[in-house]
Short mmCIF file of C-alpha atoms and ligand atoms in Angstrom, two decimals:
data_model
loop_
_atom_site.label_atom_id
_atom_site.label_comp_id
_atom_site.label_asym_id
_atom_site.label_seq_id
_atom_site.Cartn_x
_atom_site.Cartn_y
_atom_site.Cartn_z
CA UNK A 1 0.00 0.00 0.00
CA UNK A 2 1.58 3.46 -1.05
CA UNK A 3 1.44 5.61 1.36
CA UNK A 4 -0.28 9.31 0.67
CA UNK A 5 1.36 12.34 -0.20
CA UNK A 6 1.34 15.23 2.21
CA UNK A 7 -0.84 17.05 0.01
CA UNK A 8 -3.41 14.59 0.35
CA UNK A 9 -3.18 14.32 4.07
CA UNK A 10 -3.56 17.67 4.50
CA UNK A 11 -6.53 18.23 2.14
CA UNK A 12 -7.75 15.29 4.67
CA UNK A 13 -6.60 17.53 7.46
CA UNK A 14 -8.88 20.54 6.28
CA UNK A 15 -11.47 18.32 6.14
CA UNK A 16 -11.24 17.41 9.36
CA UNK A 17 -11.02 20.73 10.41
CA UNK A 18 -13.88 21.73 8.58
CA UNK A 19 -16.47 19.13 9.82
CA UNK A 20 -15.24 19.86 13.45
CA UNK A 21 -15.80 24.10 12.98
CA UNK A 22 -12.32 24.71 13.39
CA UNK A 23 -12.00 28.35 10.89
CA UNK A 24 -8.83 29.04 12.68
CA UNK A 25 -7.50 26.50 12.53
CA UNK A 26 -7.83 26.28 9.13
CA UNK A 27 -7.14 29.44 8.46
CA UNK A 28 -3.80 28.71 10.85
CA UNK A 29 -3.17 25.42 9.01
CA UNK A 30 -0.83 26.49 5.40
CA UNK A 31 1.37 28.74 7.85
CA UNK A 32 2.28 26.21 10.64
CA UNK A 33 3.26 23.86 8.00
CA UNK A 34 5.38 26.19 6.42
CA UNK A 35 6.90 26.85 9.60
CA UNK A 36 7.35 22.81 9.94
CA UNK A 37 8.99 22.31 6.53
CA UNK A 38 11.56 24.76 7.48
CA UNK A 39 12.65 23.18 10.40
CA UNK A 40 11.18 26.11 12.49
CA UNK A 41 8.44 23.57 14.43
CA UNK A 42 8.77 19.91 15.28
CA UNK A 43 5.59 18.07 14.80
CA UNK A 44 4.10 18.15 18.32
CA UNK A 45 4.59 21.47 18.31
CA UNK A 46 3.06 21.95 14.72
CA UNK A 47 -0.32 20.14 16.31
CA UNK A 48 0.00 22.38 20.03
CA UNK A 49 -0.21 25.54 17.54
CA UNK A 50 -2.81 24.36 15.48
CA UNK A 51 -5.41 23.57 18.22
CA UNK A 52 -4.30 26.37 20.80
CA UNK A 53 -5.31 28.83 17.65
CA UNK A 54 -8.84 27.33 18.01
CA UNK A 55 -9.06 27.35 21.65
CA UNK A 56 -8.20 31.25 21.58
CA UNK A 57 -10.90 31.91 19.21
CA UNK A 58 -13.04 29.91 20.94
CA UNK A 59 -12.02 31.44 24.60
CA UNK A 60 -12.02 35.23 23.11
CA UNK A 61 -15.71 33.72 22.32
CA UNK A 62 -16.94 32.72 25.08
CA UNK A 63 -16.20 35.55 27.21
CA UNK A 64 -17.71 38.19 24.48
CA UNK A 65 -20.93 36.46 24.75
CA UNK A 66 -20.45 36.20 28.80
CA UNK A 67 -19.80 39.49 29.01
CA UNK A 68 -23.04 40.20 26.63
CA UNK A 69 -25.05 38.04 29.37
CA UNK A 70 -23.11 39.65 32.32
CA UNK A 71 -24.55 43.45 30.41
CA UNK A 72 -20.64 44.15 31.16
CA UNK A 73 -20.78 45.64 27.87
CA UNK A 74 -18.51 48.62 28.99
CA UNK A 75 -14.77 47.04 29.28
CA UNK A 76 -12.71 48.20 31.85
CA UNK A 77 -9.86 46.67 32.96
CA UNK A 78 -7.50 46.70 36.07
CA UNK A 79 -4.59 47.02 33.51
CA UNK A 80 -6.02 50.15 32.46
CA UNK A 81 -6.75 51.29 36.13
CA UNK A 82 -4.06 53.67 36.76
CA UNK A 83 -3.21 53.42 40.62
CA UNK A 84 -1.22 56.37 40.96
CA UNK A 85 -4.22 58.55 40.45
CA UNK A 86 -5.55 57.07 43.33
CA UNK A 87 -3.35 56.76 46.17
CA UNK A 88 -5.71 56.35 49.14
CA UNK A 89 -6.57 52.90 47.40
CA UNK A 90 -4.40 49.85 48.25
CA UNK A 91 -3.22 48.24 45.13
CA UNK A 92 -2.22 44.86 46.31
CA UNK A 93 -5.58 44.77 47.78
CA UNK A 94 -7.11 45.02 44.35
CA UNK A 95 -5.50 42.97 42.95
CA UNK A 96 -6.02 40.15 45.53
CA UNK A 97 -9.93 41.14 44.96
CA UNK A 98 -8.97 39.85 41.58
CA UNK A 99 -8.39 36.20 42.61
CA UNK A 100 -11.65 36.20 43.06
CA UNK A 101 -11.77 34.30 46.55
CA UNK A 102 -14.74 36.57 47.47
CA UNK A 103 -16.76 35.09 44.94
CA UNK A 104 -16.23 31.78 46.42
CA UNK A 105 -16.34 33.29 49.89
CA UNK A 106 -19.56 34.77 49.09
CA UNK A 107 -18.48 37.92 50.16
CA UNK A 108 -19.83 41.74 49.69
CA UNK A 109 -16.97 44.21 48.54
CA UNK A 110 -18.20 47.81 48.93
CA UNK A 111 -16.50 50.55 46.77
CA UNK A 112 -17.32 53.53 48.73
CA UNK A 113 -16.14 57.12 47.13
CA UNK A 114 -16.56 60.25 44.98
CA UNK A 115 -17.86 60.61 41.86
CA UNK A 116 -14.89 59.61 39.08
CA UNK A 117 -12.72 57.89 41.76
CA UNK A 118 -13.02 54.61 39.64
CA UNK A 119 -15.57 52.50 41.52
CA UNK A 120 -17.54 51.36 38.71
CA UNK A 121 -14.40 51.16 36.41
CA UNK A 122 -13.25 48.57 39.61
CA UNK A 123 -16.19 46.38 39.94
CA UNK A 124 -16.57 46.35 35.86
CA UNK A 125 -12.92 44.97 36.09
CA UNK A 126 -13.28 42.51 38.32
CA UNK A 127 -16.50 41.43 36.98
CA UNK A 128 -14.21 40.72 33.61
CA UNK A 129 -12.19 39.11 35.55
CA UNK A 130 -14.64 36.68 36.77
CA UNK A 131 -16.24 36.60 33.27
CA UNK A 132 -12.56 35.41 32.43
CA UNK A 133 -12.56 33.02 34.91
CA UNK A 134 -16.06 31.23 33.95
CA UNK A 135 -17.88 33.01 37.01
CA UNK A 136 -21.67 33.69 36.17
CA UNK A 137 -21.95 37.50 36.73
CA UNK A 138 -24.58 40.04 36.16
CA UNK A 139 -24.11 43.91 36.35
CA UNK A 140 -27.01 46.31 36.79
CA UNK A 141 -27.44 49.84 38.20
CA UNK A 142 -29.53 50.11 41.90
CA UNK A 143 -32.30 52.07 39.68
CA UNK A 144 -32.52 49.85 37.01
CA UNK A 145 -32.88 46.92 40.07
CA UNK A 146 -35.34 48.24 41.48
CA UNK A 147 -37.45 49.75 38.70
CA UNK A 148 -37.26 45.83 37.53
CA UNK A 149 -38.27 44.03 40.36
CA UNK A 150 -41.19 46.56 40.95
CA UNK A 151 -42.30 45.76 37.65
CA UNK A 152 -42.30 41.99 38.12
CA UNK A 153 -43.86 42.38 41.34
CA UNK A 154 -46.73 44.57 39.76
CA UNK A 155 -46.82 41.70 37.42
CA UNK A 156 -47.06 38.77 40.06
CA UNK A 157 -43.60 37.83 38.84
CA UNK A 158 -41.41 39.05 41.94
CA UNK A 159 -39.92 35.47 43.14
CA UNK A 160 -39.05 34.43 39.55
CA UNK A 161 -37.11 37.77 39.14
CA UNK A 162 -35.18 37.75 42.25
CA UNK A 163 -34.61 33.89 41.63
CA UNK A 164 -32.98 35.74 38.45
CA UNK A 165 -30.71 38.13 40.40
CA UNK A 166 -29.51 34.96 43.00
CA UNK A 167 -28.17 32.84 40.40
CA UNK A 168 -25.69 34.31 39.14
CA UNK A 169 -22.12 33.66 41.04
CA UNK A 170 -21.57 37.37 41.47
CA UNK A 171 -23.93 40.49 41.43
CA UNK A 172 -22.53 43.85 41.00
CA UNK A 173 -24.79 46.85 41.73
CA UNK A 174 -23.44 49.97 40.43
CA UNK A 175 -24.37 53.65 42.03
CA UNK A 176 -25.98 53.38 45.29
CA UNK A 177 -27.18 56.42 46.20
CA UNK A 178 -26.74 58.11 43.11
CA UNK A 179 -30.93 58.49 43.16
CA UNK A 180 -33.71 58.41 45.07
CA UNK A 181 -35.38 55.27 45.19
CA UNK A 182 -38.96 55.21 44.26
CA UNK A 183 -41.70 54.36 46.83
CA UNK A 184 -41.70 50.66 47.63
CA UNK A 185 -37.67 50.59 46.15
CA UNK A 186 -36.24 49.71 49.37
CA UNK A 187 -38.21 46.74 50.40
CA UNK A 188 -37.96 45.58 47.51
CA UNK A 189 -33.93 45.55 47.51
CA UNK A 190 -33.75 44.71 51.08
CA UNK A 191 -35.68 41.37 49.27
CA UNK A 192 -32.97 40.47 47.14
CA UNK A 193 -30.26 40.88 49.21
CA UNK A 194 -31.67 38.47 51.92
CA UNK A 195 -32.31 36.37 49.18
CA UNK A 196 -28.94 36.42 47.96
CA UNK A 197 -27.08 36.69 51.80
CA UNK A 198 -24.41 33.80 51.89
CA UNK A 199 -25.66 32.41 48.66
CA UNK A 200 -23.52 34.77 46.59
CA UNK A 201 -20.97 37.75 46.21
CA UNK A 202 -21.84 41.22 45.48
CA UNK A 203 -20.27 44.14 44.72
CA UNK A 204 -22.07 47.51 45.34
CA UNK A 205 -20.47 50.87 44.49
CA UNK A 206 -21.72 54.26 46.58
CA UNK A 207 -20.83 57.55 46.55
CA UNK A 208 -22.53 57.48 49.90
CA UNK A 209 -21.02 56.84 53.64
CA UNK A 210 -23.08 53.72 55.23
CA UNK A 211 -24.85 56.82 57.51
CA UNK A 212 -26.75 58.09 54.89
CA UNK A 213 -28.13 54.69 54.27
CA UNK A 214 -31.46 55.57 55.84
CA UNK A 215 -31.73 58.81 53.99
CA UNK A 216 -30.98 56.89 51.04
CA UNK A 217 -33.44 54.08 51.38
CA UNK A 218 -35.95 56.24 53.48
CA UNK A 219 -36.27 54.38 56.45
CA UNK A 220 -34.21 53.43 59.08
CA UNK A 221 -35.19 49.74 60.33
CA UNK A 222 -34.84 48.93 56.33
CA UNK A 223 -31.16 50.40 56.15
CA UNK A 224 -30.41 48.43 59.73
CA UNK A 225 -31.44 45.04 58.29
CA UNK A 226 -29.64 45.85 54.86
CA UNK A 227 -26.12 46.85 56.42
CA UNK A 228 -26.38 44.05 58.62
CA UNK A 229 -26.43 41.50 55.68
CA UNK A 230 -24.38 43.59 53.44
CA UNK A 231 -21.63 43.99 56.39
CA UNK A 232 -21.31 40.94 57.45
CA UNK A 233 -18.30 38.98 55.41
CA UNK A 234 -17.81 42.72 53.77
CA UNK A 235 -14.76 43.52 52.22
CA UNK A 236 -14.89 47.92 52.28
CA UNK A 237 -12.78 49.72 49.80
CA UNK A 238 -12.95 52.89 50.56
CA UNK A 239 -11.56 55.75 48.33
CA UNK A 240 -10.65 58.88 48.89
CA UNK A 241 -9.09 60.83 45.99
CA UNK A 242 -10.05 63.04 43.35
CA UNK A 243 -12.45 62.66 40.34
CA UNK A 244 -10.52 61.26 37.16
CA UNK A 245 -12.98 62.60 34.78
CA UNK A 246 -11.93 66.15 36.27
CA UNK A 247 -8.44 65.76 36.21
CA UNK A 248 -7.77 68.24 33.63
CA UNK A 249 -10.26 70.80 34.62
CA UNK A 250 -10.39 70.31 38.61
CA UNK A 251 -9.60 73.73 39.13
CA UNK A 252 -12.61 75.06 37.47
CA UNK A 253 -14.60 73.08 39.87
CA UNK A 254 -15.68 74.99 43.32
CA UNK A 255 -13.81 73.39 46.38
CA UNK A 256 -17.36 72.53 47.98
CA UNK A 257 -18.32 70.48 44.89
CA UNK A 258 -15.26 68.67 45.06
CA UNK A 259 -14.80 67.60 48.16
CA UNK A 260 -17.91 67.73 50.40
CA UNK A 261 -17.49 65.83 53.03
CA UNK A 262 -20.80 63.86 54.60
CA UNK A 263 -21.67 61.95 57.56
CA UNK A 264 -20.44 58.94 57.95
CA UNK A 265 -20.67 56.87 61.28
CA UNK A 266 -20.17 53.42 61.18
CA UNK A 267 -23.30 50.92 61.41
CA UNK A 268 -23.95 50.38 64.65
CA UNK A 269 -26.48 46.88 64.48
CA UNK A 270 -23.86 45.34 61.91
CA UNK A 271 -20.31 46.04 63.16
CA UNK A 272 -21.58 45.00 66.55
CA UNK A 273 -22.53 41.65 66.19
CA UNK A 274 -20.39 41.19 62.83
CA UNK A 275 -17.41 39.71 62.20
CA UNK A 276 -16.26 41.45 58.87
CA UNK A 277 -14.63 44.86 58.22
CA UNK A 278 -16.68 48.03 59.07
CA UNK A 279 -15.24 50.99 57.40
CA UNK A 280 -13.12 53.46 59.24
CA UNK A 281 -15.75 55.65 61.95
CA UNK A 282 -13.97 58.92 60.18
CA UNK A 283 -14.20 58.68 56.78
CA UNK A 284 -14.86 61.38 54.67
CA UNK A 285 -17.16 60.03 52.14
CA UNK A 286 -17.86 63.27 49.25
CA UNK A 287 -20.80 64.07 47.72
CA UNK A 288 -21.75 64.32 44.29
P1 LIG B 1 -17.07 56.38 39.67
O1 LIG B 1 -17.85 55.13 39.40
O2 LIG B 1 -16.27 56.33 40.92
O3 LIG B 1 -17.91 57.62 39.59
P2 LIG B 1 -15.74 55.67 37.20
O4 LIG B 1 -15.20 54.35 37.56
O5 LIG B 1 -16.95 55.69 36.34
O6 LIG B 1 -15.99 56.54 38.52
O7 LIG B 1 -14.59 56.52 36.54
C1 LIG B 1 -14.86 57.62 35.64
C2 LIG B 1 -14.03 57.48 34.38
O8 LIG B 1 -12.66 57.63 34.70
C3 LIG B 1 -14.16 56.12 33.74
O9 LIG B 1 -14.02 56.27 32.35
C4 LIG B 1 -12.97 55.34 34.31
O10 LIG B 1 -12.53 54.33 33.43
C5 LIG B 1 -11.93 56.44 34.46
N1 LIG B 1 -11.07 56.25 35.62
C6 LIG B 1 -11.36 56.51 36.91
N2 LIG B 1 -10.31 56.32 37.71
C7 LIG B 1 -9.31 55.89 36.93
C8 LIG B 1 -7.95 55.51 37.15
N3 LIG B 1 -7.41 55.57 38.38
N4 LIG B 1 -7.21 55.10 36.09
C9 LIG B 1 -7.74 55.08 34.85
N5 LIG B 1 -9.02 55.43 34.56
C10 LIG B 1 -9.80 55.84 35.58
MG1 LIG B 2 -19.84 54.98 38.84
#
């Protein structure tokens, strides 16, 4: 029996690659053997190429569409986070965030700050991270939580939606405090995060100290029972620095704009009977 020529085995190859879905490979196929006739790639190697082309494609895949799922559809990425800016904020701690142990600890990380300090840029980048990392993740806005859940609840369908916001590995809820709720809003959260309380991570960003929970959430025993879930196994970055967006034009902004400091006591209820880490009793949280 002859044995084939390599021109035949590789048209046999691209068929192969062609039944399996493989367009990068393909695509990968004419150059790797190039590289192999001129002594530039041993076999093995010539095979390791051709399928680690296809498993990038496919990877770079799979997280576009997770991240299409996760509505992370606005990349940020701690690469891109430039830490200098913000020297109040502990890099190494950031980065650790980024191993993602909360997720598995099923632990709350607050970003507490001013606008433009980089809170949502943070929890966008660690929810890529996670993305990366084949974490389940889902990013919405405190407004747009609430306005949904009110919805399903006006349309008997409030225990399938907050079913929807538990199963996902990690929740991050951008701008706390960033508007009032409506009527109903805060019972409605408070909901949700008992349903999700040891069950799974969160990451909430606020521009608010924990001491204006109430205000925000318009009533007191409701922002007691939700910083007593949301302290307990917290994780509180707090940051104090200046806005990024303003960097170039921060002196055309009044001094009480930028840094306005508000109330901020720590929450009594929680860090009492907590284990965990309450924020600081004196920081400065700004307004904006
Ligand atoms: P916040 O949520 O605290 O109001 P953002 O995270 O939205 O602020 O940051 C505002 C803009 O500035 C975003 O485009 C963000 O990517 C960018 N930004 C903020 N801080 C930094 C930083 N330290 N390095 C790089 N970009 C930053
Ligand atoms: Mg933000």
């Amino acid at each position: 029996m002859s044995t084939p020529s390599p021109s035949a085995v590789l048209d046999r190859i691209r068929a192969h690659l062609v039944a399996l879905k493989m367009p990068c490979a393909i695509e990968a196929l004419d150059g790797l053997v190039r590289r192999f006739e001129q002594g530039q790639l041993s076999p093995f190697e010539l095979i390791e190429a051709l399928l680690a082309e296809e498993r990038i494609l496919r990877e770079n895949r799979r997280v576009k569409m997770a991240l299409l799922t996760a509505r992370l559809t606005t990349l940020k990425t701690l690469e891109g986070f430039d830490f200098s800016f913000q020297p109040s904020l502990d890099r190494n701690r950031i980065l650790s965030l980024a191993q993602l142990q909360f997720i598995e600890r099923r632990e709350v990380v607050h970003f507490l700050g001013p606008p433009g300090t980089g809170k949502s840029h943070l929890a966008l980048a660690l929810g890529l991270e996670a993305v990366k990392r084949g974490k389940s993740v889902y990013f919405t806005t405190l407004a747009e939580l609430v306005t949904s859940l009110a919805k399903a609840e006006r349309e008997g369908q409030l225990r399938e939606r907050i079913r929807f916001y538990t199963r996902n590995a990690l929740l991050i809820i951008d701008e706390i405090g960033y508007l009032p709720l409506q009527s109903g809003g805060a019972n409605l959260f408070f909901q949700l995060v008992n349903a999700r309380y040891e069950r799974g991570a969160l990451i909430l960003t606020s521009n608010r100290g924990f001491g204006e929970w109430a205000e925000i959430f318009g009533d007191q025993v409701v922002a007691s029972a939700l910083l007593d879930r949301l302290l307990h196994h917290a994780i509180v970055i707090a940051i104090e620095g200046n806005s990024y967006r303003l960097r170039e034009h921060a002196q055309l902004v009044p001094e009480q704009v930028r840094a306005m400091p508000l109330r901020m006591p720590s929450p009594e209820p929680a860090a009492k009977r907590r284990r965990g880490r309450p924020p600081k009793e004196n920081l400065a949280i700004h307004a904006g």
